[in-house]
mmCIF file of C-alpha atoms in Angstrom:
data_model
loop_
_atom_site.group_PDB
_atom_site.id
_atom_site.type_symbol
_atom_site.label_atom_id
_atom_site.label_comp_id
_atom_site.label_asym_id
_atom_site.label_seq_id
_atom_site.Cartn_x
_atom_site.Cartn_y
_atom_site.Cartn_z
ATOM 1 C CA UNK A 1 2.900 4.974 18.020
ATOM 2 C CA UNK A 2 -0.448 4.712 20.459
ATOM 3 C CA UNK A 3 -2.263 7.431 18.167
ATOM 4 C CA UNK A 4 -1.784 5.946 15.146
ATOM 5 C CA UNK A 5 -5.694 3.718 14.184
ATOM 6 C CA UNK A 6 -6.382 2.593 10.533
ATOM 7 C CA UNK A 7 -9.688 0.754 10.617
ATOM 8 C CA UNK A 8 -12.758 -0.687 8.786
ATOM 9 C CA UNK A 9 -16.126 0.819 8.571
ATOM 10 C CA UNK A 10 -17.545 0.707 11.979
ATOM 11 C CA UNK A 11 -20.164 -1.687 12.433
ATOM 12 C CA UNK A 12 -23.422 0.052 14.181
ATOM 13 C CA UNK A 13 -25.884 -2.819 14.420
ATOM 14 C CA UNK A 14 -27.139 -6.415 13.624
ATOM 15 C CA UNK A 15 -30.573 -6.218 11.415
ATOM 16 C CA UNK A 16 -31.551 -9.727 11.099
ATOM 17 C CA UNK A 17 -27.847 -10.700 11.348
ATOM 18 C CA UNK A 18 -26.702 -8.546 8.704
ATOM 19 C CA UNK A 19 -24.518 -5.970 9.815
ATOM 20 C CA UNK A 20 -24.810 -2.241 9.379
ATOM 21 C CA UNK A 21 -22.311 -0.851 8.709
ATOM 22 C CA UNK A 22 -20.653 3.107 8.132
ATOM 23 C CA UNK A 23 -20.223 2.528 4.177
ATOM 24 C CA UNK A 24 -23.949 1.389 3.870
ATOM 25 C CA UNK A 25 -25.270 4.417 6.271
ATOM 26 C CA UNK A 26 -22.609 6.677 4.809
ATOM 27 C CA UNK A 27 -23.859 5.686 0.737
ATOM 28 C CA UNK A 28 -27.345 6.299 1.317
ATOM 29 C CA UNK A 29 -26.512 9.480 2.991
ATOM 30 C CA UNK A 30 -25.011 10.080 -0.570
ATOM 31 C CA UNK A 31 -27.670 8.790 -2.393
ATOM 32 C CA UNK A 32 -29.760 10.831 -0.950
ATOM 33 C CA UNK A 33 -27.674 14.182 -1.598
ATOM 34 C CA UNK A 34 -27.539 13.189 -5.104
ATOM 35 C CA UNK A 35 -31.503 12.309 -5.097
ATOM 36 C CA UNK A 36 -31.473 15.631 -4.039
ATOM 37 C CA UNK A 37 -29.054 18.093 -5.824
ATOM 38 C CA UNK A 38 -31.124 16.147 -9.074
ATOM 39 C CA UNK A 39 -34.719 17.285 -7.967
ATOM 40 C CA UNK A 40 -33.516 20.716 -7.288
ATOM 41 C CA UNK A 41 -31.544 21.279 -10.363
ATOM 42 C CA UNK A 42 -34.533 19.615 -12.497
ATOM 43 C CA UNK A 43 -37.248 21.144 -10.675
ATOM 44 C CA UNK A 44 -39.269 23.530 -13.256
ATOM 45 C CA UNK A 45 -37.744 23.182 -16.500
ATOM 46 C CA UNK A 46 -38.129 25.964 -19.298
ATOM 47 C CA UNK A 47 -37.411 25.528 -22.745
ATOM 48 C CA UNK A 48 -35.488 28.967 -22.654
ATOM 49 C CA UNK A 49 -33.231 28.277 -19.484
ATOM 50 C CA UNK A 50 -33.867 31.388 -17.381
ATOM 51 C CA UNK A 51 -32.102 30.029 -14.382
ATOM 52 C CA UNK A 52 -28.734 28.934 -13.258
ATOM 53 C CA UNK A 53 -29.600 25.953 -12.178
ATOM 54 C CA UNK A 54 -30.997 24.826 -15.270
ATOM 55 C CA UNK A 55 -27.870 26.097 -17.126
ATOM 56 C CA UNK A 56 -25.751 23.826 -14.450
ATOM 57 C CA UNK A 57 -28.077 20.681 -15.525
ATOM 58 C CA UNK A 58 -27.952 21.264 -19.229
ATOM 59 C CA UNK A 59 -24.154 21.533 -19.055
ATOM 60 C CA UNK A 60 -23.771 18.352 -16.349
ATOM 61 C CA UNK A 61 -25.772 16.279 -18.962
ATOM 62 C CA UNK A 62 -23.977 17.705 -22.298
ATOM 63 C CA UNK A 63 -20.782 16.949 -20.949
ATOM 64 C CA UNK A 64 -21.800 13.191 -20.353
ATOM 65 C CA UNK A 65 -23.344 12.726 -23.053
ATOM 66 C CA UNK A 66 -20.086 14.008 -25.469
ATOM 67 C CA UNK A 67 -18.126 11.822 -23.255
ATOM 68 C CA UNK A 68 -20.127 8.520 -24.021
ATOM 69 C CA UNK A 69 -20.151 9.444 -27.613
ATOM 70 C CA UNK A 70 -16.739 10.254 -27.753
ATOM 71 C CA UNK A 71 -15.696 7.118 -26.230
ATOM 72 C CA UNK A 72 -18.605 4.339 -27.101
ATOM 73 C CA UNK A 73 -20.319 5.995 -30.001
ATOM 74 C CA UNK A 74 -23.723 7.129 -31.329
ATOM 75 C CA UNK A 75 -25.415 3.729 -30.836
ATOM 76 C CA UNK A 76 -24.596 3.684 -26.916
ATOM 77 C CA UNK A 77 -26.423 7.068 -25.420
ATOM 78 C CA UNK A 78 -28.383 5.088 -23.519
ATOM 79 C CA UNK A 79 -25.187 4.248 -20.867
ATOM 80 C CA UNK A 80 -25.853 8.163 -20.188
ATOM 81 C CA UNK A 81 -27.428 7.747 -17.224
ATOM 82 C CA UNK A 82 -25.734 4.803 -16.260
ATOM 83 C CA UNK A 83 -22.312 6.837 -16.575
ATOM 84 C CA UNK A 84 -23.490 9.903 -15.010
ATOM 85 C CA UNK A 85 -25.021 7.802 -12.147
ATOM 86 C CA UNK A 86 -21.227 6.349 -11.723
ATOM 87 C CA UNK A 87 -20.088 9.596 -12.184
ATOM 88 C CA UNK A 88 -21.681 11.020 -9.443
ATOM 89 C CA UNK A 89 -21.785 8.193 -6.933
ATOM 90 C CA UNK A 90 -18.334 7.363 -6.875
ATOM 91 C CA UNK A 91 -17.046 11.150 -6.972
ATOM 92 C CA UNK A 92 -19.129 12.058 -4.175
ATOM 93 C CA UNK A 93 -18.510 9.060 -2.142
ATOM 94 C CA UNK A 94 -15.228 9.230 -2.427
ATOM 95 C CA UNK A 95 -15.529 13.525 -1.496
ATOM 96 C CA UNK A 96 -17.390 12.425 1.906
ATOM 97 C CA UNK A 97 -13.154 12.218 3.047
ATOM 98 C CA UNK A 98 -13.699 16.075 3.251
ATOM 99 C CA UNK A 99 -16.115 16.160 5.663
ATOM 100 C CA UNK A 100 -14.163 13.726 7.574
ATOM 101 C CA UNK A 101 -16.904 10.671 7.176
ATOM 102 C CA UNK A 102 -15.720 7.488 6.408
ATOM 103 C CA UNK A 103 -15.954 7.510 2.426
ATOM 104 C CA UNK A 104 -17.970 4.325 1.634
ATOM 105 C CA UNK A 105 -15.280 3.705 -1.594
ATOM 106 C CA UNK A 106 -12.873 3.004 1.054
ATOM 107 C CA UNK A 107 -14.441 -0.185 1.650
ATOM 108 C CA UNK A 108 -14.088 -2.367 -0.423
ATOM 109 C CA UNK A 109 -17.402 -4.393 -1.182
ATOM 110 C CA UNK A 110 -18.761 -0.715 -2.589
ATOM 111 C CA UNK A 111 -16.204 -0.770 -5.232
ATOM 112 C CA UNK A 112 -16.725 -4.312 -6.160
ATOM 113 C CA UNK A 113 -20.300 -4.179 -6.218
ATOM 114 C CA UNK A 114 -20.003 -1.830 -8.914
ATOM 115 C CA UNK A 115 -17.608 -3.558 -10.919
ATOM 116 C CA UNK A 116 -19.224 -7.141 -10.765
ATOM 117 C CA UNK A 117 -22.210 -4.985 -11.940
ATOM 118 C CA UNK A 118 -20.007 -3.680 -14.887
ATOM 119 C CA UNK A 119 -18.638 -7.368 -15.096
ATOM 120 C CA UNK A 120 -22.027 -8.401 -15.477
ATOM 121 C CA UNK A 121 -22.859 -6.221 -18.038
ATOM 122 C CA UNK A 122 -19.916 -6.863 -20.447
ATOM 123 C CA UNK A 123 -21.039 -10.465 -20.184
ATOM 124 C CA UNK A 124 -24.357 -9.757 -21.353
ATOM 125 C CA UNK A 125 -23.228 -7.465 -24.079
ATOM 126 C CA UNK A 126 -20.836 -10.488 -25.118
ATOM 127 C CA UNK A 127 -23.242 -13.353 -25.391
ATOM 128 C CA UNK A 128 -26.029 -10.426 -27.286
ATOM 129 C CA UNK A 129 -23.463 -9.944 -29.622
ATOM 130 C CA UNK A 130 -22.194 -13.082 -30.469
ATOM 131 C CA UNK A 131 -24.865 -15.750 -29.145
ATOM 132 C CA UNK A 132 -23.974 -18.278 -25.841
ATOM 133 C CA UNK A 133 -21.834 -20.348 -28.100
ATOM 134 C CA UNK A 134 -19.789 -17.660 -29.684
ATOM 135 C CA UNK A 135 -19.362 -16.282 -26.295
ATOM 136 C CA UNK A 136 -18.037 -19.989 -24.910
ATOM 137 C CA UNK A 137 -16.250 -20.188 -28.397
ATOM 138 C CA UNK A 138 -13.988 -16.844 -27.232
ATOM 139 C CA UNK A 139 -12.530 -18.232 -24.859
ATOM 140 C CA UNK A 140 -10.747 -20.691 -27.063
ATOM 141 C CA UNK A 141 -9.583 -17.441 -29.140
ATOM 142 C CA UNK A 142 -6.471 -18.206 -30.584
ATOM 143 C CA UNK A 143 -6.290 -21.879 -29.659
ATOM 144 C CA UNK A 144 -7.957 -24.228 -26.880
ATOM 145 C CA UNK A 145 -4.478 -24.023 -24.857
ATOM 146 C CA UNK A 146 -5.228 -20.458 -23.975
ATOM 147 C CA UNK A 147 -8.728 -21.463 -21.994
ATOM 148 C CA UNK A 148 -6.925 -20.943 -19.171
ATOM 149 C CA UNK A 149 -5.298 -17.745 -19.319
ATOM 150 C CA UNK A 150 -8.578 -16.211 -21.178
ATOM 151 C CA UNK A 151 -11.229 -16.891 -18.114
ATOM 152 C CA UNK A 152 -8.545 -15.455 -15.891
ATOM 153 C CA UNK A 153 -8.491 -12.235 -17.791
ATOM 154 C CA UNK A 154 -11.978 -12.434 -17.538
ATOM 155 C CA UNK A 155 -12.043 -12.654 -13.788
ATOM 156 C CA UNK A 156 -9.309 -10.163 -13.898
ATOM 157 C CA UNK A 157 -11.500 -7.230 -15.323
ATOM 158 C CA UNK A 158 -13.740 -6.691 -12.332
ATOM 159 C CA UNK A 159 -11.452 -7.257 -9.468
ATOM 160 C CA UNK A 160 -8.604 -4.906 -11.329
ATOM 161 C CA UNK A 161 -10.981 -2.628 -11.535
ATOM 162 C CA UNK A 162 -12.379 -2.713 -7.816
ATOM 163 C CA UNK A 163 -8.908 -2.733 -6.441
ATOM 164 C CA UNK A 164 -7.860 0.337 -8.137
ATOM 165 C CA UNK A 165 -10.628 2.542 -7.176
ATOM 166 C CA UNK A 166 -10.579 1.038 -3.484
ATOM 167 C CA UNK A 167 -6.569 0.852 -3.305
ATOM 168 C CA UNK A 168 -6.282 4.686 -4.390
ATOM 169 C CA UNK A 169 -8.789 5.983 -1.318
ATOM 170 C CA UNK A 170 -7.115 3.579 0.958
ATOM 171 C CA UNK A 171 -4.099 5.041 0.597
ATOM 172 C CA UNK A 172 -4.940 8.256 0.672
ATOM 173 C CA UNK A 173 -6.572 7.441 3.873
ATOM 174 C CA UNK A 174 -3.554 5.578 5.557
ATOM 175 C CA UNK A 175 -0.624 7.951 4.371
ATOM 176 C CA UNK A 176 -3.137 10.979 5.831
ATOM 177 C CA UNK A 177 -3.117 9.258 9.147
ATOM 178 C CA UNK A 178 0.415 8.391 9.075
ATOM 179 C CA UNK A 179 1.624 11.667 8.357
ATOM 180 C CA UNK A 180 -0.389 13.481 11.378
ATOM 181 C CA UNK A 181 0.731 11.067 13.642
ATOM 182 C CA UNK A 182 4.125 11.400 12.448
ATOM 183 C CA UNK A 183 3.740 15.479 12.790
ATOM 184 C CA UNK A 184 2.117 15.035 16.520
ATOM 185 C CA UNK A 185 5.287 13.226 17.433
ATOM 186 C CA UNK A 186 7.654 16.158 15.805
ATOM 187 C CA UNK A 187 5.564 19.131 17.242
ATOM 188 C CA UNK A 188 6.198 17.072 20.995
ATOM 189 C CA UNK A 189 9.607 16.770 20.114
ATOM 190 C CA UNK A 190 10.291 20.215 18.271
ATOM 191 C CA UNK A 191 7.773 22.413 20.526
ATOM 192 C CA UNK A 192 7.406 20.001 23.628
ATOM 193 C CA UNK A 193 9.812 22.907 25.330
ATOM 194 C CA UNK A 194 6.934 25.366 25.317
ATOM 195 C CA UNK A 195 5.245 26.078 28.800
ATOM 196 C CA UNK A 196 2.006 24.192 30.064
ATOM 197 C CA UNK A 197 -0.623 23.841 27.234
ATOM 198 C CA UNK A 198 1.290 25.202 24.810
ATOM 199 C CA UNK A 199 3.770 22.466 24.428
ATOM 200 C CA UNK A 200 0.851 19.879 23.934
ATOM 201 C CA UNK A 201 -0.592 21.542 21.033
ATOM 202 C CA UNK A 202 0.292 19.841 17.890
ATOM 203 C CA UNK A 203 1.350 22.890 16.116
ATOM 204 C CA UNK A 204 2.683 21.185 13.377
ATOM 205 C CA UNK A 205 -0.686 19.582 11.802
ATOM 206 C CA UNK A 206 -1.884 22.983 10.774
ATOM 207 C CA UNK A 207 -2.129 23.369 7.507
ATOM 208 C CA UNK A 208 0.600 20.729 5.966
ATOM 209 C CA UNK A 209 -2.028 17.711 5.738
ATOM 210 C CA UNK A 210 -4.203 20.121 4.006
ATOM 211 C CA UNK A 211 -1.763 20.024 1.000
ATOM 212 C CA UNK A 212 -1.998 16.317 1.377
ATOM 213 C CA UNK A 213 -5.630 16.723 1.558
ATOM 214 C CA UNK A 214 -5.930 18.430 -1.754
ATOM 215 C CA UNK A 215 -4.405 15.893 -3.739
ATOM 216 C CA UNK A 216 -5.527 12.623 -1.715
ATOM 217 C CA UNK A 217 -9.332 13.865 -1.373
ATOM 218 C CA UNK A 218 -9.935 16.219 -3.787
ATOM 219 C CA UNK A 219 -7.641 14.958 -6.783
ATOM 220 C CA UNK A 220 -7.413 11.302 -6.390
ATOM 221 C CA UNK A 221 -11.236 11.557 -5.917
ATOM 222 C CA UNK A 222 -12.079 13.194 -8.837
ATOM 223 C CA UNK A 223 -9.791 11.182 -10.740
ATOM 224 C CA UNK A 224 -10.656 7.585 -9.572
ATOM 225 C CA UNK A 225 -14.389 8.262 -10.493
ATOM 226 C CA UNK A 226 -13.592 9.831 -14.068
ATOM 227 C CA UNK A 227 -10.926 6.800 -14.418
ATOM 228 C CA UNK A 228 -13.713 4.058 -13.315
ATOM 229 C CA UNK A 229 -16.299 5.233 -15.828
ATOM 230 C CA UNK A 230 -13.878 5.639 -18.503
ATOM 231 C CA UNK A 231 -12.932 1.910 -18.174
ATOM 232 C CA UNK A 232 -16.725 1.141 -17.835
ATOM 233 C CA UNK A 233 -17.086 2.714 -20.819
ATOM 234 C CA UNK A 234 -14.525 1.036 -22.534
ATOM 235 C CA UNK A 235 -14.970 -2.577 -21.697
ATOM 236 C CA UNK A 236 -18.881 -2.658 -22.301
ATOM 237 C CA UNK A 237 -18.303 -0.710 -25.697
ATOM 238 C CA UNK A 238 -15.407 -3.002 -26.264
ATOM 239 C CA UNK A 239 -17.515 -6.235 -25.564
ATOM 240 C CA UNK A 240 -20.747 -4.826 -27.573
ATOM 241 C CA UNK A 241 -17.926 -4.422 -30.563
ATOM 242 C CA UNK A 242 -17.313 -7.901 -30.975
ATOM 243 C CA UNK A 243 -19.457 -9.159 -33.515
ATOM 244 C CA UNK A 244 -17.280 -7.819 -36.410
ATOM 245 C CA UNK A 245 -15.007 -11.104 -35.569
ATOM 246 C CA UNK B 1 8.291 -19.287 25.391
ATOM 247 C CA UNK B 2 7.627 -21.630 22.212
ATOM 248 C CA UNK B 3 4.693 -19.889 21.854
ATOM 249 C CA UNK B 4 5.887 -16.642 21.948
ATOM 250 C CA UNK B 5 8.891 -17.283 19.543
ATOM 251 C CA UNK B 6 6.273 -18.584 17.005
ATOM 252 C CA UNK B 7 4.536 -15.136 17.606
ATOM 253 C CA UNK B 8 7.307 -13.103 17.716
ATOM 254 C CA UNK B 9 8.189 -15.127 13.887
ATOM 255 C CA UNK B 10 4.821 -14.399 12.195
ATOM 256 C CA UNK B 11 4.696 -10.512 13.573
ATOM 257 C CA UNK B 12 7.726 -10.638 11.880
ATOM 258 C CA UNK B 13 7.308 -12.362 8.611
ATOM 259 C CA UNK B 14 3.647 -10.207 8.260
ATOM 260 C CA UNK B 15 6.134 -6.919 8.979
ATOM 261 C CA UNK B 16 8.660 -7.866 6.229
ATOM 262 C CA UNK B 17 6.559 -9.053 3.720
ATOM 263 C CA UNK B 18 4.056 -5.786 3.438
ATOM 264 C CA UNK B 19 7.656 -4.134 3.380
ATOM 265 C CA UNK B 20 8.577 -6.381 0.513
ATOM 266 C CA UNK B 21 5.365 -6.073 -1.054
ATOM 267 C CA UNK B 22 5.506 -2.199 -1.225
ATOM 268 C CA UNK B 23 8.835 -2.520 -3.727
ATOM 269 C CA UNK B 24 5.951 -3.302 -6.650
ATOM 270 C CA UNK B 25 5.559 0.957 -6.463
ATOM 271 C CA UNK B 26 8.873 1.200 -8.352
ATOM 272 C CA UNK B 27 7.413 -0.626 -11.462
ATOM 273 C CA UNK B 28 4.196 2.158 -11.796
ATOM 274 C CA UNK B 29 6.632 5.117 -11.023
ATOM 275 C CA UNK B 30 8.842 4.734 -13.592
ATOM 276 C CA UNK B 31 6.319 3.584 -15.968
ATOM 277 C CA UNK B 32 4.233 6.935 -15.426
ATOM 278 C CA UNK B 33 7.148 8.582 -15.471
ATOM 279 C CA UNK B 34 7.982 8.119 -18.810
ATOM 280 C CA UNK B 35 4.518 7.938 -19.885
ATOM 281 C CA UNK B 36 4.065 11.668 -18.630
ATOM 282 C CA UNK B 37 7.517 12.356 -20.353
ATOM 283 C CA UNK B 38 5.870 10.896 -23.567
ATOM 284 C CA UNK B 39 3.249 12.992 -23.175
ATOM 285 C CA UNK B 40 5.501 16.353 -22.796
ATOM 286 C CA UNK B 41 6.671 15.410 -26.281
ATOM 287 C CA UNK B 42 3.975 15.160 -27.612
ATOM 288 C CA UNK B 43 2.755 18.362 -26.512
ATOM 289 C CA UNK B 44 5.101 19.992 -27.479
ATOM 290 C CA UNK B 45 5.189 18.731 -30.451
ATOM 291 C CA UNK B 46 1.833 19.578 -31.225
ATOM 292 C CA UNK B 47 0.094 21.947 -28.768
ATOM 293 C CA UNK B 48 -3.106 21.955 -30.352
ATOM 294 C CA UNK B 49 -3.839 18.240 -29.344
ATOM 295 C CA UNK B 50 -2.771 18.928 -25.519
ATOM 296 C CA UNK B 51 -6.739 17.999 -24.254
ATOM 297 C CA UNK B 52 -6.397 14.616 -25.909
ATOM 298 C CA UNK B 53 -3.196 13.928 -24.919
ATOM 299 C CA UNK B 54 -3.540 14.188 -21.641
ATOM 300 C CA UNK B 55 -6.880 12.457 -20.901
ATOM 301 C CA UNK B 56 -5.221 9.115 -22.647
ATOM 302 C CA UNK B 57 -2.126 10.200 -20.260
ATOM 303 C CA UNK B 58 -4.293 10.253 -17.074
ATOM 304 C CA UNK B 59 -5.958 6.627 -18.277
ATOM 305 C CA UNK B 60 -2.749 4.900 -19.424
ATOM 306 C CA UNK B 61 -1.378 6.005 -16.085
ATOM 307 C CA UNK B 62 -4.471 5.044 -14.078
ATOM 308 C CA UNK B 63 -4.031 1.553 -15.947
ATOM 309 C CA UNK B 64 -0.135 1.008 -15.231
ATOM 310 C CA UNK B 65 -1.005 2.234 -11.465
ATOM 311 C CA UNK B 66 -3.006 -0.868 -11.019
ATOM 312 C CA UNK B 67 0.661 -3.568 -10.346
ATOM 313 C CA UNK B 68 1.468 -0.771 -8.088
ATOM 314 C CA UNK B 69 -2.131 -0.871 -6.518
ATOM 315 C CA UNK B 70 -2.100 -4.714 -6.132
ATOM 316 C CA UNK B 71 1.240 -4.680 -3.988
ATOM 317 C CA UNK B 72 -0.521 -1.850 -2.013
ATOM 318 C CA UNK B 73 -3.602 -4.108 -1.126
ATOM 319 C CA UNK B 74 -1.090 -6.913 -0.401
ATOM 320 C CA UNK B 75 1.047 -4.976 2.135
ATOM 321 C CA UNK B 76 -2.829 -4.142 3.457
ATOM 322 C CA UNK B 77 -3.617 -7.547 4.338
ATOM 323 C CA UNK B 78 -0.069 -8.667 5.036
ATOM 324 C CA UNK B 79 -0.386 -5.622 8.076
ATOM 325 C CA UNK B 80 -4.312 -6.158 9.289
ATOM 326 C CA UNK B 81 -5.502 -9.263 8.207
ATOM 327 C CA UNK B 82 -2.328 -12.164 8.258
ATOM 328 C CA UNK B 83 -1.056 -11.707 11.688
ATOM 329 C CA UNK B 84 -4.471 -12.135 13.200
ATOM 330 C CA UNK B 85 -5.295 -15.041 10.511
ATOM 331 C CA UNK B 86 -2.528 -16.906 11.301
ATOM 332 C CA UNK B 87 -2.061 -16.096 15.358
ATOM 333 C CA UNK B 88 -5.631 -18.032 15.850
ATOM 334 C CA UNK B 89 -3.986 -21.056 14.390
ATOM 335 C CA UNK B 90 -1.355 -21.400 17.109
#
């Protein structure tokens, strides 16, 4: 039961009182990779694509962009970037597990950072499309007795949308570490038997938290970052859509 | 010893309760479950739509996940934060 630690980001150091922390060390390091994997893949352009790399830019950016138009329409190709740049942050954060860093999505503040940014921008979109007072007015939507219940599914939005990123890598995280402790404790139990330093090898965590791994890391990952910018998507496209009413 | 009873109560309560909270996971499995069963009709209904289908499948999932999710982070701080939260009140 000794072996078993599920913990926080580590704090390094105090700047100013602030603490540093793994997740903010640990996203720059990804900002940086993604900074970049951009200049080399958009280094020398051609017109006529002689190189892979160019090929594996031009496809990364026509698949975003059908995605946006698929799901917000012509008028909004101008969240490309933003979606890509979600894309990309929170996939690659969250792929950091592989390497075994701490992946700064497993702390929570990342996640809702980016969704009070999305939270901000629905708002925004809101009040442009129907004016301040329409946008006050909508919360009265279908009568004043539902004031209540509409700023709370306001609210809701953002931290629905943190939590869900945030719970999925947490618990990826803490049913990894519960299952090797639990197979450290069945290889001492099952191979203990064996002679000297044989019997204190954990035999047992080769390769079965890999399979784990897979889905939990790779998977879940890939998933949770398609799943966030989908719903980014959605709500700002949803909010912009208002005006009809 | 009155101390350590009062411990012994809230190591307990915290222990049960993130236990308790866990039982929201049965709401999201079943309702993914049939949602992915849906979503095997439909495919097989019409096979030509399967792309669609299944990228609405992975959101409506992702979306029902989130009750599931919730008890998760509850059973989270119910573990980590509570006990120590309410041991420096003693």
């Amino acid at each position: 039961m000794d072996n078993i630690s599920i913990s926080g980001a580590k704090i390094y150091f105090y700047l100013f009182g602030v603490p540093i922390t793994e997740t903010q060390i640990n996203s720059l390091i990804v900002t940086a990779l993604l900074f970049g994997l951009c200049l080399f893949l958009t280094h020398g352009l051609k017109v006529r694509p002689t190189s892979k790399r160019q090929l594996v830019a031009e496809w990364i950016v026509e698949k975003v962009t059908n995605l946006v138009r698929d799901n917000m329409g012509e008028r909004f190709l101008g969240f490309v970037p933003f979606v890509a740049a979600i894309l990309g942050l929170s996939a690659c954060s969250s792929l950091l597990a592989l390497v075994a860093m701490y992946p700064p999505t497993a702390d929570l503040n990342t996640v809702l950072g980016w969704a009070l940014l999305v939270f901000v921008m629905i708002t925004y979109y809101k009040i442009r499309a129907n004016g301040p007072l329409g946008y006050l007015k909508g919360f009265t939507e279908p009568i004043f007795v539902f004031t209540p219940f509409n700023i709370l599914g306001e609210i809701a939005t953002p931290v629905s949308m943190a939590f869900r990123h945030f719970g999925n890598i947490v618990s990826g995280t803490v049913i990894s570490a519960l299952v090797y402790a639990a197979l450290a404790s069945l290889s001492t139990v099952l191979l203990g038997w064996l002679p000297g330093v044989l019997g204190k090898i954990p035999f047992l965590q080769i390769g079965i938290p890999a399979v784990l791994s897979i889905y939990f890391d790779l998977f879940s990952s890939c998933m949770q970052a398609f799943i966030f910018a989908m719903l980014t998507m959605l709500y700002i496209a949803g909010a912009a859509n208002t005006e009809e009413n | 010893m009155e101390i350590l009873t009062a411990k012994a109560i809230i190591m307990a309560g915290c222990a049960v309760g993130a236990g308790l909270a866990l039982i929201a996971g049965i709401g999201p499995g079943i309702g993914e479950g049939y949602a992915v069963g849906k979503a095997c009709e439909a495919i097989g209904r019409q096979p030509e739509c399967k792309s669609s289908v299944t990228s609405t499948m992975i959101l409506g999932c992702a979306i029902a996940e989130t009750t599931g999710i919730y008890g998760f982070v509850t059973g989270l701080l119910l573990m980590f934060l509570a006990p120590n939260l309410f041991l420096g009140k003693l």
